Short mmCIF file of C-alpha atoms and ligand atoms in Angstrom, two decimals:
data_model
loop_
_atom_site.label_atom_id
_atom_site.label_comp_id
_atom_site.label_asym_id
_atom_site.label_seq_id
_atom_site.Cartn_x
_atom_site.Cartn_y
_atom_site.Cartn_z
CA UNK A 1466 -20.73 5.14 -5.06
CA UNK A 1467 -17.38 5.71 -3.60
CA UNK A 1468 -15.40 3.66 -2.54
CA UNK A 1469 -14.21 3.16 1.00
CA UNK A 1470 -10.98 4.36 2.16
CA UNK A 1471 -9.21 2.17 4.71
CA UNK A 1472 -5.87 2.85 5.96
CA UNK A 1473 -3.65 -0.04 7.13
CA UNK A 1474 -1.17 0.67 10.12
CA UNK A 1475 2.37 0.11 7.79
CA UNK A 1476 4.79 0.52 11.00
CA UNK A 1477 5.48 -2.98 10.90
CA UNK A 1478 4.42 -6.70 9.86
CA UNK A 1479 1.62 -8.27 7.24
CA UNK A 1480 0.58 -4.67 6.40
CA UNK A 1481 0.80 -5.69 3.00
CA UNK A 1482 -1.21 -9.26 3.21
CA UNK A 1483 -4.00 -6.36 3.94
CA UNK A 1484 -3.64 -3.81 1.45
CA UNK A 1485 -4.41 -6.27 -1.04
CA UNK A 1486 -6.87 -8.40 0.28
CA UNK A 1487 -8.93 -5.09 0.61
CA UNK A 1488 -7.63 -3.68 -2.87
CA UNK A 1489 -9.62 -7.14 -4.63
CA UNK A 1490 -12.77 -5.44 -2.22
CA UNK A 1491 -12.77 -2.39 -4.18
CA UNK A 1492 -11.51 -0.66 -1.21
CA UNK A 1493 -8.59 2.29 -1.75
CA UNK A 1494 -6.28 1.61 0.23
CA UNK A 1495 -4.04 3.87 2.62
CA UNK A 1496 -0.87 2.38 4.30
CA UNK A 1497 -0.53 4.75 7.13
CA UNK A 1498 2.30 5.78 8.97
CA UNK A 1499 2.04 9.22 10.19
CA UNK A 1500 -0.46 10.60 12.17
CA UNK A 1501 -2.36 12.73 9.64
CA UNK A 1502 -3.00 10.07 7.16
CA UNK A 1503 -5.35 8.97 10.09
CA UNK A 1504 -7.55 12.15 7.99
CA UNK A 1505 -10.67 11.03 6.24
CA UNK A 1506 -9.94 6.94 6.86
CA UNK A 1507 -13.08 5.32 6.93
CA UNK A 1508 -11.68 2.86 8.67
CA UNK A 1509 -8.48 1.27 9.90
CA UNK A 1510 -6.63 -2.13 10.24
CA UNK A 1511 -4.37 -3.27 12.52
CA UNK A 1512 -2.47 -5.91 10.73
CA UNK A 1513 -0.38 -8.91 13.08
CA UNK A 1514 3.50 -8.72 13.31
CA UNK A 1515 5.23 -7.89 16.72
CA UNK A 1516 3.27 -6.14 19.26
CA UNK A 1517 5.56 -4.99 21.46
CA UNK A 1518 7.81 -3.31 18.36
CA UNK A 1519 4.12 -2.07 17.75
CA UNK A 1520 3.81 -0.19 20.80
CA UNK A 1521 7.04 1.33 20.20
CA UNK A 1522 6.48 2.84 17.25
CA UNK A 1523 3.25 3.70 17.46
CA UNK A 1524 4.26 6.03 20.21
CA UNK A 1525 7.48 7.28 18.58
CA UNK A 1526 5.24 8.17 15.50
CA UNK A 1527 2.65 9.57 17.38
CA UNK A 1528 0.28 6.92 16.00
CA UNK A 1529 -1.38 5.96 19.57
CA UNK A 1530 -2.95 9.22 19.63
CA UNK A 1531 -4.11 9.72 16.50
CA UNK A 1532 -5.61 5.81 16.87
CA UNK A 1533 -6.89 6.63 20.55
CA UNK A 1534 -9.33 10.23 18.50
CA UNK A 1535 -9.77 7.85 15.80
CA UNK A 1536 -14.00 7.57 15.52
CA UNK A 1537 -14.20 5.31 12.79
CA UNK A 1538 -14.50 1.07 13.01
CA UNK A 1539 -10.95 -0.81 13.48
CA UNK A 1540 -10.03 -4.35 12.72
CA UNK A 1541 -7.04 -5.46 14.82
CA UNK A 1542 -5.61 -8.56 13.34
CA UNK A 1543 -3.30 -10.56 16.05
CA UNK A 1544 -0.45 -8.71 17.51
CA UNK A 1545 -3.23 -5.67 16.36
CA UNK A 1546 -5.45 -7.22 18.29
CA UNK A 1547 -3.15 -7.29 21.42
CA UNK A 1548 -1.98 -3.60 20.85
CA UNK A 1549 -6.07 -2.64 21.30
CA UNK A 1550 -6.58 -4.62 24.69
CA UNK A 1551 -7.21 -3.21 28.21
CA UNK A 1552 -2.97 -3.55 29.01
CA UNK A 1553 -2.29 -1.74 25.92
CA UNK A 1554 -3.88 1.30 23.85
CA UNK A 1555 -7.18 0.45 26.31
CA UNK A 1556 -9.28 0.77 23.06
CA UNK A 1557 -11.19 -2.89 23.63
CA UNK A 1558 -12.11 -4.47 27.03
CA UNK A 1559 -10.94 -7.50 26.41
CA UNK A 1560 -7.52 -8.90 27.93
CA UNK A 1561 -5.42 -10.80 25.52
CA UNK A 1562 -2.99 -13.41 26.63
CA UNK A 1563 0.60 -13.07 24.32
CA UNK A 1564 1.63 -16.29 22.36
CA UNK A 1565 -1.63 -18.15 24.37
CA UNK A 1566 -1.52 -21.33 22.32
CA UNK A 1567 2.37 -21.95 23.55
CA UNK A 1568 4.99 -21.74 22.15
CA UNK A 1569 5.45 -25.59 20.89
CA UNK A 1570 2.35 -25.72 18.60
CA UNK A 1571 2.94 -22.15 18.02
CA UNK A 1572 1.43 -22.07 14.62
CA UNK A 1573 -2.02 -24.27 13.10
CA UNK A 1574 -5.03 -23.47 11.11
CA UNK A 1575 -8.19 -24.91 11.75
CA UNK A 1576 -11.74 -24.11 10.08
CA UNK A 1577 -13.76 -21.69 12.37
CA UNK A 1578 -17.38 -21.14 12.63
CA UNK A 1579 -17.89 -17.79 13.05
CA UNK A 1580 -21.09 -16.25 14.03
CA UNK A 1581 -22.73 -14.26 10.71
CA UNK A 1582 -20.89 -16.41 8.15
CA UNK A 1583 -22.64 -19.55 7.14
CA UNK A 1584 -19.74 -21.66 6.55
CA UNK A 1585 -16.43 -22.13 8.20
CA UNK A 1586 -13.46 -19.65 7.88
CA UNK A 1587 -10.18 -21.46 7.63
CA UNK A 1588 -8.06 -19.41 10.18
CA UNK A 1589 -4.30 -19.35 10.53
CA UNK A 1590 -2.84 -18.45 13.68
CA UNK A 1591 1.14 -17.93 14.00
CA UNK A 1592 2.44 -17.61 17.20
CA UNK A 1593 -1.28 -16.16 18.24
CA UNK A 1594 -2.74 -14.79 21.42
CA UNK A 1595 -6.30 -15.57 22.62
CA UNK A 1596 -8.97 -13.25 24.06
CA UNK A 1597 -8.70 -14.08 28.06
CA UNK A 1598 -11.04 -11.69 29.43
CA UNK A 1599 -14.36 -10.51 27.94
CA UNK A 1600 -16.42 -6.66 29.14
CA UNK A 1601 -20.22 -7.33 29.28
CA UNK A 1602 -20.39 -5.14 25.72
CA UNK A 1603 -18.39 -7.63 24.11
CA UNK A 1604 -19.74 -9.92 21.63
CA UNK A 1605 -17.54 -13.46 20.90
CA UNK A 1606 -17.99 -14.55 16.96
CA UNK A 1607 -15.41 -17.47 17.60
CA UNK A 1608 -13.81 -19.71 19.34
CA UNK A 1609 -10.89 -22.22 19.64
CA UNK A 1610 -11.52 -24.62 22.29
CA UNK A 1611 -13.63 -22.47 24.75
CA UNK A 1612 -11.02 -19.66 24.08
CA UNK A 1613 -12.41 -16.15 22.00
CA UNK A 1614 -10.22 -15.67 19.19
CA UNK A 1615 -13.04 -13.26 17.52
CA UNK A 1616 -15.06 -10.60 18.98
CA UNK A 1617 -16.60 -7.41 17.96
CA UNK A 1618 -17.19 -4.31 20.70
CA UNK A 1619 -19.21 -1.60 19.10
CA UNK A 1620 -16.89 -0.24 15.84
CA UNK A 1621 -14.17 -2.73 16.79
CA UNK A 1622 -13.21 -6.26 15.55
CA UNK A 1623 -10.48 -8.27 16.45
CA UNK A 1624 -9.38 -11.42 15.31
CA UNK A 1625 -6.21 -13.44 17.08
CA UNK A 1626 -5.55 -15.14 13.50
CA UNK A 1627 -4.71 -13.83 10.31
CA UNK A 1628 -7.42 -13.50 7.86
CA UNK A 1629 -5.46 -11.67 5.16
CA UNK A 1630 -3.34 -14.85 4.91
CA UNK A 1631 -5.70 -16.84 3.20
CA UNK A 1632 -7.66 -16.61 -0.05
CA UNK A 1633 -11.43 -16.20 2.18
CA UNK A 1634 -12.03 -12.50 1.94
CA UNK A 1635 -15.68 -13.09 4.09
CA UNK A 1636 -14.04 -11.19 7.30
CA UNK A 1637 -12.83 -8.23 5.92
CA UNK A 1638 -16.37 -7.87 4.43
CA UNK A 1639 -17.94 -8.14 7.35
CA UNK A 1640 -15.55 -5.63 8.99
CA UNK A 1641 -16.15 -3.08 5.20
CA UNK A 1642 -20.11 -4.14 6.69
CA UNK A 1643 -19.28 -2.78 10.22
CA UNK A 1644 -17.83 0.03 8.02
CA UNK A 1645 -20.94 0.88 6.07
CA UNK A 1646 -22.86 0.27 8.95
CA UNK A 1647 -21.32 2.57 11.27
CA UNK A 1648 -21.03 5.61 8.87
CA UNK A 1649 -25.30 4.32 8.92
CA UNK A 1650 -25.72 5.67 12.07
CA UNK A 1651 -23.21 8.62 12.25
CA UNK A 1652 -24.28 10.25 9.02
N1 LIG B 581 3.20 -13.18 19.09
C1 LIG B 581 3.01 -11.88 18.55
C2 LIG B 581 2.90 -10.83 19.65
O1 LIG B 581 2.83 -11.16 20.77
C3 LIG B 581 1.75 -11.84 17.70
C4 LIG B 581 1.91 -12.78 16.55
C5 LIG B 581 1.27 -12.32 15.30
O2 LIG B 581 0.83 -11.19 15.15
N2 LIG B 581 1.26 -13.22 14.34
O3 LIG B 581 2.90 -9.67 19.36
#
């Protein structure tokens, strides 16, 4: 079989952390910084760093647009998952509150139980945001004190913590899953 191709947005931030969490899943691996590298992705990642630099260069680079006609399933990782939400790119209807956990316990990791995986995910979150506001095709896999901090809407994931930080490689299976599943239905 071949194996997927999955770009990682490389404008800024744990791009790398990605890259090689999906190269130990087989996966080839495409750090992507101009528009047409967005060509025959099977799927994308969003990695966490600084969303508003994010914004910035996505739309110097021309990399908004090309994410915005971008058909295939994206995982937006923290400031990737902000950059995806209603006051950003519009991609998700969720609305993500910036640095929601404050600013004094900034950073923490905790053990999640996320819906699909049968035993908890330890989670680091640095400086993360939480999911405020859900649409009704929005589906929350976790949550930190009442608060989403994973959902999936159709051929998008997002996380508000940073699974590429740890050794656990069970969510970006489940997003190479959404992957498989996804080119399922569209082939
Ligand atoms: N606080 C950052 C932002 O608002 C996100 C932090 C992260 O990605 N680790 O963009």
């Amino acid at each position: 079989m071949k194996p997927l191709r999955i770009g990682v947005l490389a404008v800024q931030g744990n791009f790398r952390e990605h890259a090689q969490m999906l190269r130990r899943l087989a996966v080839d691996v495409v750090e992507v910084r101009k528009p047409e590298q967005f060509e025959g992705l099977d799927g994308l990642v969003i990695p966490g760093g600084e969303s508003t630099t994010f914004m910035r260069l996505m739309r110097l680079y021309g990399l908004d647009t090309a994410l915005a006609e971008f058909a295939a399933p994206v995982f937006g990782t923290c400031a990737g998952m902000i950059v995806l939400d209603r006051n950003h790119l519009g991609l998700v209807d969720v609305s993500v509150r910036r640095n929601a956990f404050g600013r004094q316990v900034a950073s923490f990791e905790t053990d999640l139980d996320v819906t699909g995986i049968d035993s908890p995910v330890r989670a680091v979150f640095i400086r993360a945001p939480w999911v405020e506001e859900v649409g009704p095709g929005v589906e929350v896999l976790a949550e930190v004190d009442g608060r989403p901090v994973l959902a999936r809407e159709g051929r998008f994931l997002v996380a508000a913590f940073h699974p590429e930080l740890t050794d656990d490689t069970r969510l970006h299976e489940q997003f190479l899953d959404l992957v498989r599943e996804e080119q399922g239905v569209r082939a």
